[in-house]
Short mmCIF file of C-alpha atoms in Angstrom, two decimals:
data_model
loop_
_atom_site.label_atom_id
_atom_site.label_comp_id
_atom_site.label_asym_id
_atom_site.label_seq_id
_atom_site.Cartn_x
_atom_site.Cartn_y
_atom_site.Cartn_z
CA MET A 135 17.08 -92.57 48.94
CA THR A 136 13.46 -93.16 50.30
CA GLY A 137 10.50 -91.04 49.62
CA THR A 138 10.89 -89.81 53.69
CA GLY A 139 14.21 -89.33 52.91
CA ARG A 140 14.00 -87.13 49.56
CA GLU A 141 10.90 -85.15 51.47
CA ARG A 142 13.39 -84.14 53.85
CA MET A 143 15.75 -82.46 51.31
CA LEU A 144 13.75 -80.84 49.21
CA ALA A 145 11.94 -78.97 52.42
CA GLY A 146 15.90 -78.25 53.46
CA ILE A 147 16.28 -76.88 50.04
CA ARG A 148 12.97 -75.09 49.77
CA ALA A 149 13.76 -73.18 53.29
CA GLY A 150 17.17 -72.52 51.91
CA ILE A 151 15.71 -70.54 48.98
CA ALA A 152 13.10 -68.52 51.26
CA ARG A 153 15.71 -67.39 53.52
CA GLN A 154 17.73 -66.12 50.95
CA ALA A 155 14.80 -64.19 49.36
CA GLU A 156 14.00 -62.68 52.76
CA ARG A 157 17.54 -61.63 52.62
CA ARG A 158 17.29 -60.33 49.20
CA ALA A 159 14.10 -58.35 49.64
CA GLY A 160 15.30 -56.90 53.24
CA ALA A 161 18.98 -55.58 51.73
CA PRO A 162 19.22 -52.14 50.09
CA ALA A 163 19.24 -52.41 46.20
CA PRO A 164 22.86 -52.72 44.97
CA THR A 165 25.25 -49.52 43.66
CA LYS A 166 26.95 -49.80 40.57
CA PRO A 167 30.36 -49.07 40.95
CA THR A 168 32.09 -46.44 39.79
CA PRO A 169 34.87 -47.31 37.65
CA LEU A 170 38.46 -45.47 37.98
CA ILE A 171 39.24 -43.72 34.78
CA PRO A 172 43.05 -42.11 33.79
CA ALA A 173 42.81 -38.69 34.69
CA ARG A 174 45.61 -38.84 31.51
CA ALA A 175 42.61 -38.33 28.88
CA THR A 176 40.19 -36.37 31.01
CA ALA A 177 41.83 -33.66 32.51
CA PRO A 178 40.65 -30.11 32.24
CA GLY A 179 42.05 -28.59 28.45
CA VAL A 180 43.52 -32.73 27.32
CA ASP A 181 43.68 -32.53 23.68
CA VAL A 182 42.07 -35.85 22.73
CA VAL A 183 43.56 -36.08 19.42
CA ALA A 184 47.42 -35.00 19.88
CA LEU A 185 47.16 -37.92 23.12
CA PHE A 186 45.46 -40.73 20.61
CA ARG A 187 48.04 -39.61 18.09
CA GLU A 188 51.19 -39.74 20.46
CA GLN A 189 50.05 -43.20 21.72
CA LEU A 190 49.03 -44.99 18.26
CA LEU A 191 52.44 -43.96 17.47
CA ASN A 192 54.01 -44.90 21.03
CA ALA A 193 52.14 -48.41 19.72
CA LYS A 194 54.00 -48.55 16.84
CA ALA A 195 51.30 -47.85 14.08
CA THR A 196 51.18 -45.39 11.31
CA LEU A 197 48.93 -42.31 10.74
CA ASP A 198 47.89 -40.19 8.43
CA GLU A 199 45.26 -37.18 8.98
CA VAL A 200 43.61 -36.09 5.60
CA LYS A 201 40.74 -33.20 5.04
CA SER A 202 38.08 -35.50 3.33
CA THR A 203 37.07 -38.71 1.73
CA GLU A 204 38.29 -37.55 -1.22
CA ASP A 205 41.93 -37.67 0.33
CA VAL A 206 41.51 -41.21 1.27
CA PRO A 207 42.35 -43.04 -1.52
CA ALA A 208 45.42 -41.14 -2.17
CA ALA A 209 46.35 -41.44 1.35
CA VAL A 210 46.13 -45.35 1.08
CA ALA A 211 48.09 -45.41 -2.03
CA ARG A 212 50.98 -43.05 -0.51
CA TYR A 213 51.04 -46.06 2.27
CA LEU A 214 51.26 -48.96 -0.13
CA ALA A 215 53.93 -47.23 -1.97
CA ALA A 216 55.92 -46.15 1.32
CA GLN A 217 55.65 -49.96 2.25
CA ASN A 218 56.56 -51.69 -1.26
CA ALA A 219 53.31 -53.69 -0.99
CA GLU A 220 51.07 -54.48 -3.58
CA SER A 221 47.94 -52.49 -4.43
CA ARG A 222 45.68 -54.95 -3.92
CA ILE A 223 43.09 -53.78 -1.17
CA ARG A 224 40.16 -55.75 0.25
CA LEU A 225 37.47 -53.33 1.43
CA ALA A 226 34.95 -53.40 4.38
CA PRO A 227 31.39 -53.80 2.69
CA ASP A 228 30.38 -50.86 4.96
CA GLN A 229 28.49 -48.04 3.32
CA ARG A 230 31.32 -45.73 4.83
CA ILE A 231 33.96 -47.02 2.96
CA ALA A 232 32.33 -47.64 -0.17
CA ASN A 233 31.45 -44.44 -0.43
CA ILE A 234 34.57 -43.49 -0.79
CA PRO A 235 35.66 -42.39 -4.51
CA TRP A 236 38.39 -45.12 -4.91
CA ASP A 237 38.17 -45.11 -8.91
CA LYS A 238 39.85 -41.48 -7.90
CA VAL A 239 43.51 -43.51 -7.97
CA PRO A 240 43.26 -46.12 -10.98
CA LEU A 241 46.45 -47.69 -9.88
CA LEU A 242 44.17 -49.40 -6.46
CA GLU A 243 43.01 -52.77 -7.20
CA THR A 244 39.93 -53.20 -4.80
CA SER A 245 37.32 -55.55 -3.88
CA SER A 246 34.94 -56.35 -1.11
CA GLY A 247 33.66 -58.53 1.12
CA ARG A 248 35.09 -60.62 3.88
CA SER A 249 38.92 -61.78 3.82
CA HIS A 250 39.63 -65.45 3.02
CA GLY A 251 43.08 -65.10 3.86
CA ASP A 252 44.85 -63.79 0.72
CA ASP A 253 44.52 -60.35 0.83
CA PRO A 254 47.23 -58.31 1.34
CA THR A 255 45.47 -55.33 3.08
CA SER A 256 41.90 -54.59 4.50
CA VAL A 257 40.26 -50.92 4.79
CA THR A 258 37.91 -50.87 7.36
CA PRO A 259 35.81 -47.96 9.49
CA ALA A 260 35.98 -48.57 13.08
CA VAL A 261 33.45 -47.95 16.30
CA ALA A 262 35.58 -45.28 17.88
CA ALA A 263 39.76 -44.57 18.46
CA VAL A 264 40.67 -44.17 22.37
CA ALA A 265 43.11 -41.64 22.76
CA GLU A 266 44.38 -43.08 26.41
CA THR A 267 45.84 -45.84 24.85
CA GLY A 268 45.75 -45.50 20.88
CA THR A 269 43.31 -48.26 20.47
CA MET A 270 40.94 -48.76 17.73
CA VAL A 271 37.75 -50.30 18.87
CA LEU A 272 36.49 -52.56 15.89
CA GLN A 273 32.70 -54.58 16.13
CA SER A 274 32.14 -57.50 13.96
CA SER A 275 28.97 -57.36 11.72
CA GLY A 276 27.88 -58.33 8.14
CA ASP A 277 29.29 -54.96 6.68
CA THR A 278 32.47 -55.20 9.07
CA PRO A 279 33.28 -58.66 8.81
CA THR A 280 36.19 -59.60 11.75
CA THR A 281 38.17 -61.57 9.23
CA LEU A 282 39.30 -57.83 7.66
CA HIS A 283 40.64 -56.98 11.10
CA PHE A 284 42.99 -59.74 11.17
CA LEU A 285 43.85 -62.13 8.22
CA PRO A 286 45.50 -59.71 5.60
CA ASP A 287 49.40 -58.36 6.48
CA GLN A 288 47.90 -54.50 6.71
CA HIS A 289 45.01 -53.38 8.14
CA VAL A 290 44.42 -49.63 7.02
CA VAL A 291 41.56 -47.98 9.31
CA VAL A 292 39.54 -45.22 8.11
CA ILE A 293 37.81 -42.83 11.05
CA ALA A 294 36.53 -39.63 11.54
CA LYS A 295 38.09 -36.74 13.63
CA ASP A 296 34.96 -36.46 15.81
CA GLN A 297 35.05 -40.30 16.83
CA ILE A 298 38.39 -39.94 18.17
CA VAL A 299 37.38 -40.51 22.15
CA GLY A 300 39.30 -39.84 25.51
CA THR A 301 38.32 -43.43 27.31
CA TYR A 302 36.97 -46.90 26.67
CA GLU A 303 33.78 -46.09 28.21
CA ASP A 304 32.93 -42.94 26.30
CA ALA A 305 34.08 -45.87 23.11
CA LEU A 306 31.53 -48.39 24.29
CA ALA A 307 29.07 -45.63 24.47
CA ARG A 308 29.15 -45.93 20.20
CA VAL A 309 28.95 -49.72 19.91
CA LYS A 310 26.48 -50.13 17.89
CA ARG A 311 23.46 -52.48 18.93
CA GLY A 312 21.23 -54.90 16.70
CA PRO A 313 17.68 -53.86 16.84
CA ASP A 314 17.00 -55.83 19.87
CA GLY A 315 19.36 -53.85 21.47
CA ALA A 316 21.94 -56.78 22.03
CA MET A 317 25.80 -56.04 21.48
CA PRO A 318 27.50 -57.13 18.37
CA ARG A 319 28.84 -61.03 19.04
CA THR A 320 32.61 -59.58 18.44
CA ILE A 321 34.47 -56.48 19.67
CA ASN A 322 37.66 -56.09 19.40
CA PHE A 323 40.25 -53.81 20.84
CA VAL A 324 43.48 -53.20 18.74
CA THR A 325 46.42 -51.06 20.12
CA GLY A 326 49.13 -51.17 16.96
CA PRO A 327 50.54 -54.03 15.14
CA SER A 328 49.97 -57.77 16.33
CA ARG A 329 53.29 -59.15 18.03
CA SER A 330 54.62 -61.39 20.08
CA ALA A 331 57.59 -62.28 22.22
CA ASP A 332 56.47 -65.61 23.67
CA ILE A 333 59.35 -67.77 21.89
CA GLY A 334 62.81 -66.92 23.02
CA LYS A 335 61.76 -63.20 24.30
CA ILE A 336 62.10 -62.31 20.41
CA LEU A 337 59.81 -59.79 19.03
CA LEU A 338 57.89 -61.23 16.17
CA MET A 339 55.63 -58.85 14.01
CA GLY A 340 51.90 -60.17 12.72
CA ALA A 341 52.22 -63.21 15.19
CA HIS A 342 48.08 -63.21 15.75
CA GLY A 343 47.23 -60.68 13.08
CA PRO A 344 48.57 -57.64 10.80
CA LYS A 345 52.21 -57.29 10.99
CA ARG A 346 51.26 -53.22 10.24
CA LEU A 347 48.65 -50.73 11.16
CA HIS A 348 47.89 -47.84 9.62
CA VAL A 349 45.01 -45.14 10.56
CA ILE A 350 43.94 -42.68 8.50
CA VAL A 351 42.15 -39.59 10.60
CA VAL A 352 39.29 -37.89 8.30
CA GLU A 353 38.64 -34.42 9.37
CA ASP A 354 35.51 -33.74 7.89
CA GLY A 355 34.16 -36.90 9.03
CA PHE A 356 32.69 -39.69 6.66
#
């Protein structure tokens, strides 16, 4: 391309940019669209805890409700016994989970940290629980490694009753941001245990994650 041709091309680009800037300057500020939120979780009088319970069970997860964190170790032991599962559990290194008195049930063999794929059961907290679909909202961090959410065959999530919210919008507002305001690297929405029927239309549990999801709701919080 000759010098003259290149100059004409660059001049055309600059003129186009200038026209776009002029149009933007004269245009009204864009309005943020209002999302369509299902009334199932927002209608007056809706019991979000009852709705969450119903939707969670519909998703083939299991649920236990306890009074305080003092009751969580026994609830985990009951669940493992009902599944005829070994008592070895991998705990998220989150302070809320670490503060639970696991030594109250000596039969539980606990360890803490991210999973390397050989842990039968993990126990983690969650950001929130969404009542409209019975979904757990999980975020990645040093204290809540994503490996604990997907590698063990059984995932036990401990949440406070006041973490149950109506909608996804409510749940996302609770995501913990970094010191610079950045979102976490990963946010996962988990509805029931992992499953797939892609091959031969045969339902396979644990296709992409845990075969079982068990949620323990603590009434007094933690």
